[in-house]
């Protein structure tokens, strides 16, 4: 709890003052939701390991595995590291696979960012902080609470006009890919072509599609996004136009024969 919200008397934790009573109870509900989400994802590689959830002394305790390393954000800031497209794909492939498995279990993370990915000494990433996670509810028109990190959060998270779903996490992942490649703030999201030369064809279209305002226009699943990244040449407009020309030329040859 924030220091201004709660106080501890011996082992007992309680609201710091009457005006914090509601916020204190809401925070407790958030801890319970985080524990519930983690309990359903404990066996997924790339997700922080969950051990137990306890309610004692007026508060909640989440018991999770210790993950050695630093946040990806801290690593990039302190080392000035930028990733090439192939490096970014290798780094993020396990994350995409892990988030895809979360979605299949009906769990949305909703706060995927470099701050919530721990980079271990072996170079692997572990997704942590399920405080904004929720289960997808079929038939629900919008989220009950707006959560997420500003800049990474999809429009539907802070406009509260629609329910989060797998495509909400796709948006976060697209912003992350942009930041891995450019090192720029997520608030500076723009086409890669405006960030300098050297970016492989197709990645601009991929990141642009991930971060469309309307979620119907984004990739619909992590599997679809991963396929696009692994076949990035096919996403490039020039490549697609050249392929169409080849098809038309082949068809003309067949008709001429």
Coordinates of C-alpha atoms in Angstrom, one line a residue:
X1 CA 0.0 0.0 0.0
X2 CA 1.1 3.6 -0.5
X3 CA 2.3 5.1 2.8
X4 CA -0.5 7.6 2.9
X5 CA -3.2 5.0 2.4
X6 CA -2.4 2.4 5.1
X7 CA -0.9 2.2 8.6
X8 CA 0.6 -0.7 10.5
X9 CA 0.0 -1.3 14.2
X10 CA 2.0 -4.3 15.2
X11 CA 1.2 -6.8 12.5
X12 CA -2.2 -5.4 11.8
X13 CA -2.7 -3.3 8.6
X14 CA -5.6 -0.9 8.3
X15 CA -6.6 2.3 6.4
X16 CA -4.5 5.3 7.5
X17 CA -7.7 7.4 7.9
X18 CA -11.5 7.1 7.3
X19 CA -11.2 8.9 3.9
X20 CA -8.9 6.1 2.7
X21 CA -11.3 3.3 3.7
X22 CA -12.7 2.9 0.1
X23 CA -9.3 3.1 -1.6
X24 CA -7.9 0.5 0.9
X25 CA -10.7 -2.0 0.2
X26 CA -10.4 -1.5 -3.6
X27 CA -6.6 -2.1 -3.3
X28 CA -7.3 -5.4 -1.5
X29 CA -9.8 -6.4 -4.2
X30 CA -7.0 -5.7 -6.7
X31 CA -4.6 -7.9 -4.9
X32 CA -7.1 -10.7 -4.9
X33 CA -7.7 -10.3 -8.6
X34 CA -3.9 -10.4 -9.2
X35 CA -3.6 -13.6 -7.2
X36 CA -6.4 -15.2 -9.1
X37 CA -4.9 -14.3 -12.5
X38 CA -1.5 -15.6 -11.4
X39 CA -2.9 -18.8 -10.1
X40 CA -4.2 -19.6 -13.6
X41 CA -0.9 -18.8 -15.3
X42 CA 1.6 -20.4 -12.9
X43 CA 2.7 -23.1 -15.4
X44 CA 3.3 -20.8 -18.4
X45 CA 7.0 -20.2 -19.3
X46 CA 7.9 -16.5 -19.2
X47 CA 5.3 -15.7 -16.6
X48 CA 6.4 -15.0 -13.0
X49 CA 5.9 -18.1 -10.9
X50 CA 3.0 -18.0 -8.4
X51 CA 3.2 -20.0 -5.1
X52 CA 0.5 -18.9 -2.7
X53 CA -2.0 -16.2 -1.8
X54 CA -2.7 -15.3 1.9
X55 CA -5.0 -13.0 3.7
X56 CA -3.7 -12.2 7.2
X57 CA -3.5 -9.2 9.5
X58 CA -6.0 -7.1 7.5
X59 CA -4.0 -7.3 4.3
X60 CA -3.1 -9.7 1.5
X61 CA 0.2 -11.4 0.6
X62 CA 1.2 -12.8 -2.8
X63 CA 4.0 -15.4 -2.7
X64 CA 5.8 -15.5 -6.0
X65 CA 9.1 -16.8 -7.3
X66 CA 12.1 -14.4 -7.1
X67 CA 13.2 -13.4 -10.6
X68 CA 16.9 -12.4 -10.9
X69 CA 17.6 -9.5 -13.1
X70 CA 16.5 -5.9 -13.8
X71 CA 13.6 -4.4 -15.7
X72 CA 14.0 -4.2 -19.4
X73 CA 13.4 -0.4 -19.1
X74 CA 16.2 0.0 -16.6
X75 CA 18.6 -2.1 -18.7
X76 CA 17.8 0.0 -21.8
X77 CA 18.2 3.3 -20.0
X78 CA 21.4 2.4 -18.2
X79 CA 23.1 0.8 -21.2
X80 CA 21.6 2.8 -24.0
X81 CA 20.8 -0.5 -25.8
X82 CA 18.7 -0.5 -28.9
X83 CA 17.6 -3.7 -30.6
X84 CA 17.7 -4.5 -34.3
X85 CA 14.6 -6.1 -35.8
X86 CA 16.0 -9.6 -35.7
X87 CA 17.2 -9.1 -32.1
X88 CA 13.8 -7.7 -31.0
X89 CA 12.0 -10.7 -32.6
X90 CA 14.3 -13.2 -30.8
X91 CA 13.8 -11.3 -27.5
X92 CA 10.0 -10.9 -27.8
X93 CA 9.0 -14.3 -29.4
X94 CA 8.8 -16.0 -26.0
X95 CA 6.8 -13.1 -24.6
X96 CA 4.3 -13.3 -27.4
X97 CA 4.0 -17.0 -27.0
X98 CA 3.4 -16.6 -23.2
X99 CA 0.9 -13.8 -23.6
X100 CA -0.9 -15.9 -26.3
X101 CA -1.3 -18.7 -23.7
X102 CA -2.7 -16.2 -21.2
X103 CA -5.3 -15.1 -23.7
X104 CA -6.3 -18.7 -24.4
X105 CA -7.0 -19.0 -20.6
X106 CA -9.1 -15.9 -20.8
X107 CA -6.6 -13.7 -19.0
X108 CA -5.6 -10.2 -20.2
X109 CA -2.5 -8.6 -18.7
X110 CA -3.3 -5.0 -19.8
X111 CA 0.0 -3.5 -18.6
X112 CA 2.7 -5.0 -20.8
X113 CA 5.7 -2.6 -20.8
X114 CA 9.5 -2.7 -20.4
X115 CA 8.9 -1.9 -16.7
X116 CA 7.0 -5.1 -16.2
X117 CA 9.4 -7.4 -18.0
X118 CA 12.5 -8.6 -16.0
X119 CA 15.6 -9.3 -18.1
X120 CA 17.5 -12.1 -16.5
X121 CA 21.3 -12.7 -16.9
X122 CA 20.6 -15.4 -19.4
X123 CA 18.9 -12.9 -21.7
X124 CA 15.3 -14.2 -21.1
X125 CA 12.3 -12.1 -20.2
X126 CA 9.8 -12.7 -17.5
X127 CA 6.4 -10.9 -17.4
X128 CA 5.5 -9.6 -13.9
X129 CA 2.9 -7.3 -12.3
X130 CA -0.6 -8.6 -12.9
X131 CA -2.2 -5.8 -10.9
X132 CA -4.1 -4.6 -14.0
X133 CA -4.9 -8.1 -15.2
X134 CA -8.5 -9.2 -15.7
X135 CA -10.5 -12.0 -17.2
X136 CA -12.3 -11.5 -20.5
X137 CA -16.0 -11.5 -20.0
X138 CA -18.1 -12.3 -23.0
X139 CA -21.0 -9.9 -23.5
X140 CA -19.5 -7.2 -21.3
X141 CA -19.6 -3.8 -23.1
X142 CA -16.7 -2.1 -21.3
X143 CA -14.2 -2.4 -18.5
X144 CA -15.2 -1.5 -15.0
X145 CA -11.9 0.1 -14.1
X146 CA -9.4 2.0 -16.4
X147 CA -5.9 0.7 -15.7
X148 CA -2.6 0.5 -17.5
X149 CA 0.6 2.5 -18.1
X150 CA -0.1 5.7 -20.0
X151 CA 1.6 5.5 -23.4
X152 CA 1.4 1.7 -23.5
X153 CA -2.3 1.4 -22.7
X154 CA -4.7 1.0 -25.6
X155 CA -7.3 3.7 -26.2
X156 CA -10.1 1.5 -24.9
X157 CA -8.4 1.3 -21.5
X158 CA -8.5 5.0 -20.7
X159 CA -11.5 6.0 -22.8
X160 CA -13.6 3.3 -21.1
X161 CA -15.8 3.0 -24.2
X162 CA -15.1 -0.7 -24.9
X163 CA -14.1 -3.9 -23.1
X164 CA -10.4 -4.9 -23.1
X165 CA -9.6 -8.1 -25.0
X166 CA -6.6 -9.8 -26.5
X167 CA -6.2 -6.9 -28.9
X168 CA -5.6 -4.6 -26.0
X169 CA -2.4 -6.4 -25.2
X170 CA -1.5 -6.4 -28.9
X171 CA -1.5 -2.6 -28.7
X172 CA 0.9 -2.7 -25.7
X173 CA 3.2 -5.1 -27.6
X174 CA 3.3 -2.9 -30.6
X175 CA 4.3 0.1 -28.6
X176 CA 7.0 -2.0 -26.9
X177 CA 8.4 -3.1 -30.3
X178 CA 8.6 0.5 -31.3
X179 CA 10.6 1.4 -28.1
X180 CA 12.9 -1.6 -28.5
X181 CA 13.9 -0.4 -32.0
X182 CA 14.1 3.3 -31.5
X183 CA 14.6 3.9 -27.8
X184 CA 12.1 6.7 -28.0
X185 CA 9.3 7.4 -25.5
X186 CA 6.0 5.6 -26.2
X187 CA 4.4 9.1 -26.2
X188 CA 6.5 9.8 -29.4
X189 CA 5.0 6.9 -31.3
X190 CA 5.4 7.5 -35.0
X191 CA 6.2 5.7 -38.2
X192 CA 9.7 4.0 -38.2
X193 CA 10.4 5.7 -41.5
X194 CA 10.4 9.0 -39.6
X195 CA 12.9 7.7 -37.0
X196 CA 15.8 7.2 -39.4
X197 CA 17.1 4.8 -42.0
X198 CA 18.0 1.1 -41.6
X199 CA 14.7 -0.4 -40.5
X200 CA 13.7 -3.6 -42.4
X201 CA 10.7 -3.3 -44.7
X202 CA 7.5 -4.5 -43.2
X203 CA 8.1 -3.6 -39.5
X204 CA 6.6 -0.1 -40.0
X205 CA 3.4 -1.7 -41.2
X206 CA 3.4 -4.3 -38.4
X207 CA 3.8 -1.7 -35.6
X208 CA 1.3 0.6 -37.2
X209 CA -1.3 -2.2 -37.3
X210 CA -0.6 -3.2 -33.7
X211 CA -1.3 0.4 -32.6
X212 CA -4.4 1.2 -34.6
X213 CA -7.0 3.2 -32.6
X214 CA -9.8 0.7 -33.5
X215 CA -9.0 -2.7 -32.1
X216 CA -10.8 -4.3 -35.0
X217 CA -8.0 -3.1 -37.3
X218 CA -5.2 -4.6 -35.1
X219 CA -3.8 -8.1 -35.2
X220 CA -6.4 -10.3 -33.6
X221 CA -4.1 -12.6 -31.7
X222 CA -0.5 -13.0 -30.6
X223 CA -0.1 -15.9 -33.0
X224 CA -1.2 -13.6 -35.9
X225 CA 1.3 -10.9 -34.8
X226 CA 4.1 -13.4 -34.4
X227 CA 3.5 -14.8 -37.9
X228 CA 3.6 -11.3 -39.3
X229 CA 7.0 -10.6 -37.5
X230 CA 8.4 -13.9 -38.8
X231 CA 7.3 -13.0 -42.3
X232 CA 7.9 -9.3 -42.1
X233 CA 8.8 -8.9 -45.8
X234 CA 5.2 -9.9 -46.7
X235 CA 3.9 -6.9 -44.7
X236 CA 5.8 -4.4 -46.8
X237 CA 3.6 -2.6 -49.4
X238 CA 6.3 -2.6 -52.1
X239 CA 6.8 -6.4 -51.6
X240 CA 3.0 -6.9 -51.9
X241 CA 2.8 -4.8 -55.0
X242 CA 5.7 -6.7 -56.6
X243 CA 4.0 -10.0 -55.8
X244 CA 0.8 -8.8 -57.4
X245 CA 2.8 -7.9 -60.5
X246 CA 4.3 -11.3 -60.7
X247 CA 0.9 -13.0 -60.3
X248 CA -0.5 -10.8 -63.1
X249 CA 2.5 -11.5 -65.3
X250 CA 2.2 -15.2 -64.7
X251 CA -1.6 -15.1 -65.5
X252 CA -0.9 -13.2 -68.7
X253 CA 1.6 -15.9 -69.8
X254 CA -1.0 -18.6 -69.1
X255 CA -3.6 -16.8 -71.1
X256 CA -1.2 -16.2 -73.9
X257 CA -0.3 -19.9 -74.1

